[in-house]
């Protein structure tokens, strides 16, 4: 092996490790971003479902039923 080729082995390994680390970091950041967006959507959906639940209960209480049952769900 010549003297000029010998220092190249460590540099190639270092470049490969840097590329691997950048790929892993990019994947983790992308996953964290998607996870945050999913949590936001879930929070909005939960709020909308809670409001719909309250509105449905209010409607059921406000409407007088034709039967003897006076409570929602009876």
JSON list of N, CA and C in Angstrom, two decimals:
[
{"chain": "A", "resi": 1, "resn": "UNK", "atom": "N", "xyz": [0.83, -1.17, 0.00]},
{"chain": "A", "resi": 1, "resn": "UNK", "atom": "CA", "xyz": [0.00, 0.00, 0.00]},
{"chain": "A", "resi": 1, "resn": "UNK", "atom": "C", "xyz": [0.89, 1.25, 0.00]},
{"chain": "A", "resi": 2, "resn": "UNK", "atom": "N", "xyz": [0.49, 2.25, -0.72]},
{"chain": "A", "resi": 2, "resn": "UNK", "atom": "CA", "xyz": [1.31, 3.46, -0.78]},
{"chain": "A", "resi": 2, "resn": "UNK", "atom": "C", "xyz": [0.97, 4.37, 0.39]},
{"chain": "A", "resi": 3, "resn": "UNK", "atom": "N", "xyz": [1.84, 5.30, 0.62]},
{"chain": "A", "resi": 3, "resn": "UNK", "atom": "CA", "xyz": [1.64, 6.22, 1.74]},
{"chain": "A", "resi": 3, "resn": "UNK", "atom": "C", "xyz": [0.45, 7.16, 1.51]},
{"chain": "A", "resi": 4, "resn": "UNK", "atom": "N", "xyz": [0.18, 7.54, 0.28]},
{"chain": "A", "resi": 4, "resn": "UNK", "atom": "CA", "xyz": [-0.91, 8.48, -0.02]},
{"chain": "A", "resi": 4, "resn": "UNK", "atom": "C", "xyz": [-2.28, 7.82, 0.18]},
{"chain": "A", "resi": 5, "resn": "UNK", "atom": "N", "xyz": [-2.41, 6.54, -0.04]},
{"chain": "A", "resi": 5, "resn": "UNK", "atom": "CA", "xyz": [-3.70, 5.86, 0.07]},
{"chain": "A", "resi": 5, "resn": "UNK", "atom": "C", "xyz": [-4.07, 5.55, 1.52]},
{"chain": "A", "resi": 6, "resn": "UNK", "atom": "N", "xyz": [-3.10, 5.47, 2.37]},
{"chain": "A", "resi": 6, "resn": "UNK", "atom": "CA", "xyz": [-3.35, 5.06, 3.75]},
{"chain": "A", "resi": 6, "resn": "UNK", "atom": "C", "xyz": [-4.24, 6.04, 4.53]},
{"chain": "A", "resi": 7, "resn": "UNK", "atom": "N", "xyz": [-4.07, 7.36, 4.48]},
{"chain": "A", "resi": 7, "resn": "UNK", "atom": "CA", "xyz": [-4.93, 8.26, 5.24]},
{"chain": "A", "resi": 7, "resn": "UNK", "atom": "C", "xyz": [-6.38, 8.30, 4.74]},
{"chain": "A", "resi": 8, "resn": "UNK", "atom": "N", "xyz": [-6.67, 7.80, 3.57]},
{"chain": "A", "resi": 8, "resn": "UNK", "atom": "CA", "xyz": [-8.01, 7.86, 3.01]},
{"chain": "A", "resi": 8, "resn": "UNK", "atom": "C", "xyz": [-8.99, 6.91, 3.71]},
{"chain": "A", "resi": 9, "resn": "UNK", "atom": "N", "xyz": [-8.53, 5.85, 4.31]},
{"chain": "A", "resi": 9, "resn": "UNK", "atom": "CA", "xyz": [-9.44, 4.88, 4.92]},
{"chain": "A", "resi": 9, "resn": "UNK", "atom": "C", "xyz": [-10.24, 5.50, 6.06]},
{"chain": "A", "resi": 10, "resn": "UNK", "atom": "N", "xyz": [-9.64, 6.24, 6.90]},
{"chain": "A", "resi": 10, "resn": "UNK", "atom": "CA", "xyz": [-10.34, 6.87, 8.02]},
{"chain": "A", "resi": 10, "resn": "UNK", "atom": "C", "xyz": [-11.30, 7.94, 7.56]},
{"chain": "A", "resi": 11, "resn": "UNK", "atom": "N", "xyz": [-10.94, 8.67, 6.52]},
{"chain": "A", "resi": 11, "resn": "UNK", "atom": "CA", "xyz": [-11.80, 9.74, 6.02]},
{"chain": "A", "resi": 11, "resn": "UNK", "atom": "C", "xyz": [-13.07, 9.16, 5.42]},
{"chain": "A", "resi": 12, "resn": "UNK", "atom": "N", "xyz": [-12.96, 8.09, 4.69]},
{"chain": "A", "resi": 12, "resn": "UNK", "atom": "CA", "xyz": [-14.15, 7.46, 4.08]},
{"chain": "A", "resi": 12, "resn": "UNK", "atom": "C", "xyz": [-15.10, 6.96, 5.17]},
{"chain": "A", "resi": 13, "resn": "UNK", "atom": "N", "xyz": [-14.58, 6.37, 6.22]},
{"chain": "A", "resi": 13, "resn": "UNK", "atom": "CA", "xyz": [-15.41, 5.89, 7.31]},
{"chain": "A", "resi": 13, "resn": "UNK", "atom": "C", "xyz": [-16.08, 7.06, 8.02]},
{"chain": "A", "resi": 14, "resn": "UNK", "atom": "N", "xyz": [-15.36, 8.13, 8.23]},
{"chain": "A", "resi": 14, "resn": "UNK", "atom": "CA", "xyz": [-15.91, 9.32, 8.88]},
{"chain": "A", "resi": 14, "resn": "UNK", "atom": "C", "xyz": [-17.04, 9.92, 8.04]},
{"chain": "A", "resi": 15, "resn": "UNK", "atom": "N", "xyz": [-16.86, 10.01, 6.73]},
{"chain": "A", "resi": 15, "resn": "UNK", "atom": "CA", "xyz": [-17.91, 10.52, 5.84]},
{"chain": "A", "resi": 15, "resn": "UNK", "atom": "C", "xyz": [-19.13, 9.62, 5.89]},
{"chain": "A", "resi": 16, "resn": "UNK", "atom": "N", "xyz": [-18.93, 8.32, 5.87]},
{"chain": "A", "resi": 16, "resn": "UNK", "atom": "CA", "xyz": [-20.03, 7.37, 5.93]},
{"chain": "A", "resi": 16, "resn": "UNK", "atom": "C", "xyz": [-20.80, 7.51, 7.24]},
{"chain": "A", "resi": 17, "resn": "UNK", "atom": "N", "xyz": [-20.11, 7.66, 8.34]},
{"chain": "A", "resi": 17, "resn": "UNK", "atom": "CA", "xyz": [-20.77, 7.84, 9.64]},
{"chain": "A", "resi": 17, "resn": "UNK", "atom": "C", "xyz": [-21.54, 9.15, 9.70]},
{"chain": "A", "resi": 18, "resn": "UNK", "atom": "N", "xyz": [-21.00, 10.21, 9.12]},
{"chain": "A", "resi": 18, "resn": "UNK", "atom": "CA", "xyz": [-21.70, 11.50, 9.09]},
{"chain": "A", "resi": 18, "resn": "UNK", "atom": "C", "xyz": [-22.98, 11.40, 8.27]},
{"chain": "A", "resi": 19, "resn": "UNK", "atom": "N", "xyz": [-22.92, 10.73, 7.14]},
{"chain": "A", "resi": 19, "resn": "UNK", "atom": "CA", "xyz": [-24.12, 10.56, 6.31]},
{"chain": "A", "resi": 19, "resn": "UNK", "atom": "C", "xyz": [-25.16, 9.71, 7.03]},
{"chain": "A", "resi": 20, "resn": "UNK", "atom": "N", "xyz": [-24.74, 8.68, 7.70]},
{"chain": "A", "resi": 20, "resn": "UNK", "atom": "CA", "xyz": [-25.66, 7.85, 8.47]},
{"chain": "A", "resi": 20, "resn": "UNK", "atom": "C", "xyz": [-26.30, 8.64, 9.60]},
{"chain": "A", "resi": 21, "resn": "UNK", "atom": "N", "xyz": [-25.51, 9.43, 10.32]},
{"chain": "A", "resi": 21, "resn": "UNK", "atom": "CA", "xyz": [-26.04, 10.24, 11.41]},
{"chain": "A", "resi": 21, "resn": "UNK", "atom": "C", "xyz": [-27.03, 11.28, 10.89]},
{"chain": "A", "resi": 22, "resn": "UNK", "atom": "N", "xyz": [-26.74, 11.89, 9.75]},
{"chain": "A", "resi": 22, "resn": "UNK", "atom": "CA", "xyz": [-27.66, 12.87, 9.17]},
{"chain": "A", "resi": 22, "resn": "UNK", "atom": "C", "xyz": [-28.97, 12.21, 8.76]},
{"chain": "A", "resi": 23, "resn": "UNK", "atom": "N", "xyz": [-28.91, 11.02, 8.22]},
{"chain": "A", "resi": 23, "resn": "UNK", "atom": "CA", "xyz": [-30.12, 10.29, 7.85]},
{"chain": "A", "resi": 23, "resn": "UNK", "atom": "C", "xyz": [-30.98, 9.93, 9.05]},
{"chain": "A", "resi": 24, "resn": "UNK", "atom": "N", "xyz": [-30.34, 9.48, 10.11]},
{"chain": "A", "resi": 24, "resn": "UNK", "atom": "CA", "xyz": [-31.07, 9.12, 11.33]},
{"chain": "A", "resi": 24, "resn": "UNK", "atom": "C", "xyz": [-31.69, 10.37, 11.95]},
{"chain": "A", "resi": 25, "resn": "UNK", "atom": "N", "xyz": [-30.94, 11.47, 12.00]},
{"chain": "A", "resi": 25, "resn": "UNK", "atom": "CA", "xyz": [-31.47, 12.71, 12.57]},
{"chain": "A", "resi": 25, "resn": "UNK", "atom": "C", "xyz": [-32.64, 13.22, 11.75]},
{"chain": "A", "resi": 26, "resn": "UNK", "atom": "N", "xyz": [-32.54, 13.17, 10.44]},
{"chain": "A", "resi": 26, "resn": "UNK", "atom": "CA", "xyz": [-33.63, 13.61, 9.58]},
{"chain": "A", "resi": 26, "resn": "UNK", "atom": "C", "xyz": [-34.88, 12.78, 9.79]},
{"chain": "A", "resi": 27, "resn": "UNK", "atom": "N", "xyz": [-34.72, 11.48, 9.92]},
{"chain": "A", "resi": 27, "resn": "UNK", "atom": "CA", "xyz": [-35.86, 10.59, 10.15]},
{"chain": "A", "resi": 27, "resn": "UNK", "atom": "C", "xyz": [-36.51, 10.89, 11.49]},
{"chain": "A", "resi": 28, "resn": "UNK", "atom": "N", "xyz": [-35.72, 11.10, 12.52]},
{"chain": "A", "resi": 28, "resn": "UNK", "atom": "CA", "xyz": [-36.27, 11.41, 13.84]},
{"chain": "A", "resi": 28, "resn": "UNK", "atom": "C", "xyz": [-37.02, 12.74, 13.84]},
{"chain": "A", "resi": 29, "resn": "UNK", "atom": "N", "xyz": [-36.46, 13.74, 13.19]},
{"chain": "A", "resi": 29, "resn": "UNK", "atom": "CA", "xyz": [-37.13, 15.04, 13.12]},
{"chain": "A", "resi": 29, "resn": "UNK", "atom": "C", "xyz": [-38.43, 14.95, 12.34]},
{"chain": "A", "resi": 30, "resn": "UNK", "atom": "N", "xyz": [-38.45, 14.21, 11.26]},
{"chain": "A", "resi": 30, "resn": "UNK", "atom": "CA", "xyz": [-39.67, 14.05, 10.48]},
{"chain": "A", "resi": 30, "resn": "UNK", "atom": "C", "xyz": [-40.73, 13.34, 11.30]},
{"chain": "A", "resi": 31, "resn": "UNK", "atom": "N", "xyz": [-40.33, 12.31, 12.02]},
{"chain": "A", "resi": 31, "resn": "UNK", "atom": "CA", "xyz": [-41.28, 11.57, 12.85]},
{"chain": "A", "resi": 31, "resn": "UNK", "atom": "C", "xyz": [-41.83, 12.46, 13.96]},
{"chain": "A", "resi": 32, "resn": "UNK", "atom": "N", "xyz": [-41.00, 13.27, 14.58]},
{"chain": "A", "resi": 32, "resn": "UNK", "atom": "CA", "xyz": [-41.45, 14.16, 15.66]},
{"chain": "A", "resi": 32, "resn": "UNK", "atom": "C", "xyz": [-42.43, 15.19, 15.11]},
{"chain": "A", "resi": 33, "resn": "UNK", "atom": "N", "xyz": [-42.18, 15.69, 13.92]},
{"chain": "A", "resi": 33, "resn": "UNK", "atom": "CA", "xyz": [-43.06, 16.69, 13.31]},
{"chain": "A", "resi": 33, "resn": "UNK", "atom": "C", "xyz": [-44.42, 16.08, 13.00]},
{"chain": "A", "resi": 34, "resn": "UNK", "atom": "N", "xyz": [-44.44, 14.88, 12.46]},
{"chain": "A", "resi": 34, "resn": "UNK", "atom": "CA", "xyz": [-45.70, 14.20, 12.13]},
{"chain": "A", "resi": 34, "resn": "UNK", "atom": "C", "xyz": [-46.45, 13.88, 13.41]},
{"chain": "A", "resi": 35, "resn": "UNK", "atom": "N", "xyz": [-45.75, 13.47, 14.43]},
{"chain": "A", "resi": 35, "resn": "UNK", "atom": "CA", "xyz": [-46.38, 13.13, 15.70]},
{"chain": "A", "resi": 35, "resn": "UNK", "atom": "C", "xyz": [-47.04, 14.37, 16.31]},
{"chain": "A", "resi": 36, "resn": "UNK", "atom": "N", "xyz": [-46.38, 15.52, 16.24]},
{"chain": "A", "resi": 36, "resn": "UNK", "atom": "CA", "xyz": [-46.95, 16.76, 16.78]},
{"chain": "A", "resi": 36, "resn": "UNK", "atom": "C", "xyz": [-48.20, 17.14, 16.02]},
{"chain": "A", "resi": 37, "resn": "UNK", "atom": "N", "xyz": [-48.19, 17.01, 14.69]},
{"chain": "A", "resi": 37, "resn": "UNK", "atom": "CA", "xyz": [-49.35, 17.34, 13.88]},
{"chain": "A", "resi": 37, "resn": "UNK", "atom": "C", "xyz": [-50.50, 16.39, 14.20]},
{"chain": "A", "resi": 38, "resn": "UNK", "atom": "N", "xyz": [-50.22, 15.14, 14.39]},
{"chain": "A", "resi": 38, "resn": "UNK", "atom": "CA", "xyz": [-51.26, 14.17, 14.74]},
{"chain": "A", "resi": 38, "resn": "UNK", "atom": "C", "xyz": [-51.87, 14.50, 16.09]},
{"chain": "A", "resi": 39, "resn": "UNK", "atom": "N", "xyz": [-51.06, 14.91, 17.05]},
{"chain": "A", "resi": 39, "resn": "UNK", "atom": "CA", "xyz": [-51.58, 15.30, 18.36]},
{"chain": "A", "resi": 39, "resn": "UNK", "atom": "C", "xyz": [-52.49, 16.51, 18.25]},
{"chain": "A", "resi": 40, "resn": "UNK", "atom": "N", "xyz": [-52.13, 17.47, 17.39]},
{"chain": "A", "resi": 40, "resn": "UNK", "atom": "CA", "xyz": [-52.98, 18.64, 17.18]},
{"chain": "A", "resi": 40, "resn": "UNK", "atom": "C", "xyz": [-54.32, 18.23, 16.60]},
{"chain": "A", "resi": 41, "resn": "UNK", "atom": "N", "xyz": [-54.30, 17.36, 15.59]},
{"chain": "A", "resi": 41, "resn": "UNK", "atom": "CA", "xyz": [-55.56, 16.91, 14.98]},
{"chain": "A", "resi": 41, "resn": "UNK", "atom": "C", "xyz": [-56.41, 16.16, 15.99]},
{"chain": "A", "resi": 42, "resn": "UNK", "atom": "N", "xyz": [-55.80, 15.32, 16.81]},
{"chain": "A", "resi": 42, "resn": "UNK", "atom": "CA", "xyz": [-56.55, 14.58, 17.82]},
{"chain": "A", "resi": 42, "resn": "UNK", "atom": "C", "xyz": [-57.18, 15.51, 18.83]},
{"chain": "A", "resi": 43, "resn": "UNK", "atom": "N", "xyz": [-56.48, 16.57, 19.23]},
{"chain": "A", "resi": 43, "resn": "UNK", "atom": "CA", "xyz": [-57.02, 17.53, 20.18]},
{"chain": "A", "resi": 43, "resn": "UNK", "atom": "C", "xyz": [-58.22, 18.26, 19.57]},
{"chain": "A", "resi": 44, "resn": "UNK", "atom": "N", "xyz": [-58.12, 18.66, 18.32]},
{"chain": "A", "resi": 44, "resn": "UNK", "atom": "CA", "xyz": [-59.22, 19.35, 17.65]},
{"chain": "A", "resi": 44, "resn": "UNK", "atom": "C", "xyz": [-60.42, 18.41, 17.52]},
{"chain": "A", "resi": 45, "resn": "UNK", "atom": "N", "xyz": [-60.17, 17.16, 17.17]},
{"chain": "A", "resi": 45, "resn": "UNK", "atom": "CA", "xyz": [-61.25, 16.18, 17.03]},
{"chain": "A", "resi": 45, "resn": "UNK", "atom": "C", "xyz": [-61.91, 15.92, 18.37]},
{"chain": "A", "resi": 46, "resn": "UNK", "atom": "N", "xyz": [-61.13, 15.79, 19.43]},
{"chain": "A", "resi": 46, "resn": "UNK", "atom": "CA", "xyz": [-61.69, 15.55, 20.76]},
{"chain": "A", "resi": 46, "resn": "UNK", "atom": "C", "xyz": [-62.57, 16.71, 21.20]},
{"chain": "A", "resi": 47, "resn": "UNK", "atom": "N", "xyz": [-62.14, 17.93, 20.92]},
{"chain": "A", "resi": 47, "resn": "UNK", "atom": "CA", "xyz": [-62.93, 19.11, 21.26]},
{"chain": "A", "resi": 47, "resn": "UNK", "atom": "C", "xyz": [-64.25, 19.12, 20.48]},
{"chain": "A", "resi": 48, "resn": "UNK", "atom": "N", "xyz": [-64.17, 18.82, 19.20]},
{"chain": "A", "resi": 48, "resn": "UNK", "atom": "CA", "xyz": [-65.38, 18.80, 18.37]},
{"chain": "A", "resi": 48, "resn": "UNK", "atom": "C", "xyz": [-66.34, 17.71, 18.84]},
{"chain": "A", "resi": 49, "resn": "UNK", "atom": "N", "xyz": [-65.82, 16.55, 19.19]},
{"chain": "A", "resi": 49, "resn": "UNK", "atom": "CA", "xyz": [-66.69, 15.47, 19.67]},
{"chain": "A", "resi": 49, "resn": "UNK", "atom": "C", "xyz": [-67.33, 15.83, 21.01]},
{"chain": "A", "resi": 50, "resn": "UNK", "atom": "N", "xyz": [-66.60, 16.49, 21.88]},
{"chain": "A", "resi": 50, "resn": "UNK", "atom": "CA", "xyz": [-67.17, 16.90, 23.17]},
{"chain": "A", "resi": 50, "resn": "UNK", "atom": "C", "xyz": [-68.29, 17.91, 22.96]},
{"chain": "A", "resi": 51, "resn": "UNK", "atom": "N", "xyz": [-68.08, 18.85, 22.04]},
{"chain": "A", "resi": 51, "resn": "UNK", "atom": "CA", "xyz": [-69.13, 19.84, 21.75]},
{"chain": "A", "resi": 51, "resn": "UNK", "atom": "C", "xyz": [-70.36, 19.18, 21.14]},
{"chain": "A", "resi": 52, "resn": "UNK", "atom": "N", "xyz": [-70.14, 18.23, 20.25]},
{"chain": "A", "resi": 52, "resn": "UNK", "atom": "CA", "xyz": [-71.27, 17.51, 19.63]},
{"chain": "A", "resi": 52, "resn": "UNK", "atom": "C", "xyz": [-72.02, 16.70, 20.68]},
{"chain": "A", "resi": 53, "resn": "UNK", "atom": "N", "xyz": [-71.30, 16.09, 21.60]},
{"chain": "A", "resi": 53, "resn": "UNK", "atom": "CA", "xyz": [-71.92, 15.32, 22.67]},
{"chain": "A", "resi": 53, "resn": "UNK", "atom": "C", "xyz": [-72.80, 16.23, 23.54]},
{"chain": "A", "resi": 54, "resn": "UNK", "atom": "N", "xyz": [-72.27, 17.38, 23.91]},
{"chain": "A", "resi": 54, "resn": "UNK", "atom": "CA", "xyz": [-73.04, 18.32, 24.72]},
{"chain": "A", "resi": 54, "resn": "UNK", "atom": "C", "xyz": [-74.28, 18.81, 23.97]},
{"chain": "A", "resi": 55, "resn": "UNK", "atom": "N", "xyz": [-74.12, 19.10, 22.68]},
{"chain": "A", "resi": 55, "resn": "UNK", "atom": "CA", "xyz": [-75.26, 19.57, 21.89]},
{"chain": "A", "resi": 55, "resn": "UNK", "atom": "C", "xyz": [-76.32, 18.48, 21.76]},
{"chain": "A", "resi": 56, "resn": "UNK", "atom": "N", "xyz": [-75.90, 17.24, 21.59]},
{"chain": "A", "resi": 56, "resn": "UNK", "atom": "CA", "xyz": [-76.86, 16.14, 21.49]},
{"chain": "A", "resi": 56, "resn": "UNK", "atom": "C", "xyz": [-77.61, 15.94, 22.80]},
{"chain": "A", "resi": 57, "resn": "UNK", "atom": "N", "xyz": [-76.91, 16.02, 23.91]},
{"chain": "A", "resi": 57, "resn": "UNK", "atom": "CA", "xyz": [-77.58, 15.91, 25.21]},
{"chain": "A", "resi": 57, "resn": "UNK", "atom": "C", "xyz": [-78.54, 17.07, 25.44]},
{"chain": "A", "resi": 58, "resn": "UNK", "atom": "N", "xyz": [-78.13, 18.28, 25.08]},
{"chain": "A", "resi": 58, "resn": "UNK", "atom": "CA", "xyz": [-79.01, 19.44, 25.25]},
{"chain": "A", "resi": 58, "resn": "UNK", "atom": "C", "xyz": [-80.26, 19.29, 24.40]},
{"chain": "A", "resi": 59, "resn": "UNK", "atom": "N", "xyz": [-80.12, 18.80, 23.19]},
{"chain": "A", "resi": 59, "resn": "UNK", "atom": "CA", "xyz": [-81.27, 18.58, 22.33]},
{"chain": "A", "resi": 59, "resn": "UNK", "atom": "C", "xyz": [-82.20, 17.51, 22.91]},
{"chain": "A", "resi": 60, "resn": "UNK", "atom": "N", "xyz": [-81.60, 16.43, 23.40]},
{"chain": "A", "resi": 60, "resn": "UNK", "atom": "CA", "xyz": [-82.41, 15.34, 23.95]},
{"chain": "A", "resi": 60, "resn": "UNK", "atom": "C", "xyz": [-83.18, 15.80, 25.19]},
{"chain": "A", "resi": 61, "resn": "UNK", "atom": "N", "xyz": [-82.59, 16.67, 25.97]},
{"chain": "A", "resi": 61, "resn": "UNK", "atom": "CA", "xyz": [-83.26, 17.18, 27.16]},
{"chain": "A", "resi": 61, "resn": "UNK", "atom": "C", "xyz": [-84.34, 18.19, 26.78]},
{"chain": "A", "resi": 62, "resn": "UNK", "atom": "N", "xyz": [-84.07, 19.03, 25.78]},
{"chain": "A", "resi": 62, "resn": "UNK", "atom": "CA", "xyz": [-84.99, 20.09, 25.40]},
{"chain": "A", "resi": 62, "resn": "UNK", "atom": "C", "xyz": [-86.25, 19.56, 24.70]},
{"chain": "A", "resi": 63, "resn": "UNK", "atom": "N", "xyz": [-86.13, 18.49, 23.95]},
{"chain": "A", "resi": 63, "resn": "UNK", "atom": "CA", "xyz": [-87.27, 17.95, 23.22]},
{"chain": "A", "resi": 63, "resn": "UNK", "atom": "C", "xyz": [-88.08, 17.07, 24.15]},
{"chain": "A", "resi": 64, "resn": "UNK", "atom": "N", "xyz": [-89.36, 17.34, 24.23]},
{"chain": "A", "resi": 64, "resn": "UNK", "atom": "CA", "xyz": [-90.19, 16.50, 25.10]},
{"chain": "A", "resi": 64, "resn": "UNK", "atom": "C", "xyz": [-90.54, 15.22, 24.36]},
{"chain": "A", "resi": 65, "resn": "UNK", "atom": "N", "xyz": [-90.20, 14.10, 24.94]},
{"chain": "A", "resi": 65, "resn": "UNK", "atom": "CA", "xyz": [-90.46, 12.83, 24.25]},
{"chain": "A", "resi": 65, "resn": "UNK", "atom": "C", "xyz": [-91.95, 12.48, 24.24]},
{"chain": "A", "resi": 66, "resn": "UNK", "atom": "N", "xyz": [-92.32, 11.66, 23.28]},
{"chain": "A", "resi": 66, "resn": "UNK", "atom": "CA", "xyz": [-93.72, 11.23, 23.16]},
{"chain": "A", "resi": 66, "resn": "UNK", "atom": "C", "xyz": [-94.04, 10.10, 24.13]},
{"chain": "A", "resi": 67, "resn": "UNK", "atom": "N", "xyz": [-93.03, 9.50, 24.71]},
{"chain": "A", "resi": 67, "resn": "UNK", "atom": "CA", "xyz": [-93.25, 8.38, 25.62]},
{"chain": "A", "resi": 67, "resn": "UNK", "atom": "C", "xyz": [-93.19, 8.86, 27.05]},
{"chain": "A", "resi": 68, "resn": "UNK", "atom": "N", "xyz": [-93.33, 7.95, 27.99]},
{"chain": "A", "resi": 68, "resn": "UNK", "atom": "CA", "xyz": [-93.28, 8.29, 29.41]},
{"chain": "A", "resi": 68, "resn": "UNK", "atom": "C", "xyz": [-91.84, 8.55, 29.88]},
{"chain": "A", "resi": 69, "resn": "UNK", "atom": "N", "xyz": [-90.87, 8.15, 29.08]},
{"chain": "A", "resi": 69, "resn": "UNK", "atom": "CA", "xyz": [-89.46, 8.35, 29.45]},
{"chain": "A", "resi": 69, "resn": "UNK", "atom": "C", "xyz": [-89.13, 9.83, 29.36]},
{"chain": "A", "resi": 70, "resn": "UNK", "atom": "N", "xyz": [-88.63, 10.40, 30.40]},
{"chain": "A", "resi": 70, "resn": "UNK", "atom": "CA", "xyz": [-88.31, 11.83, 30.43]},
{"chain": "A", "resi": 70, "resn": "UNK", "atom": "C", "xyz": [-86.81, 12.11, 30.43]},
{"chain": "A", "resi": 71, "resn": "UNK", "atom": "N", "xyz": [-85.99, 11.08, 30.51]},
{"chain": "A", "resi": 71, "resn": "UNK", "atom": "CA", "xyz": [-84.55, 11.28, 30.55]},
{"chain": "A", "resi": 71, "resn": "UNK", "atom": "C", "xyz": [-83.92, 10.77, 29.24]},
{"chain": "A", "resi": 72, "resn": "UNK", "atom": "N", "xyz": [-82.83, 11.41, 28.79]},
{"chain": "A", "resi": 72, "resn": "UNK", "atom": "CA", "xyz": [-82.14, 10.92, 27.60]},
{"chain": "A", "resi": 72, "resn": "UNK", "atom": "C", "xyz": [-81.60, 9.52, 27.84]},
{"chain": "A", "resi": 73, "resn": "UNK", "atom": "N", "xyz": [-81.79, 8.64, 26.90]},
{"chain": "A", "resi": 73, "resn": "UNK", "atom": "CA", "xyz": [-81.28, 7.29, 27.00]},
{"chain": "A", "resi": 73, "resn": "UNK", "atom": "C", "xyz": [-82.30, 6.29, 27.50]},
{"chain": "A", "resi": 74, "resn": "UNK", "atom": "N", "xyz": [-83.39, 6.75, 28.07]},
{"chain": "A", "resi": 74, "resn": "UNK", "atom": "CA", "xyz": [-84.44, 5.82, 28.53]},
{"chain": "A", "resi": 74, "resn": "UNK", "atom": "C", "xyz": [-85.21, 5.29, 27.36]}
]
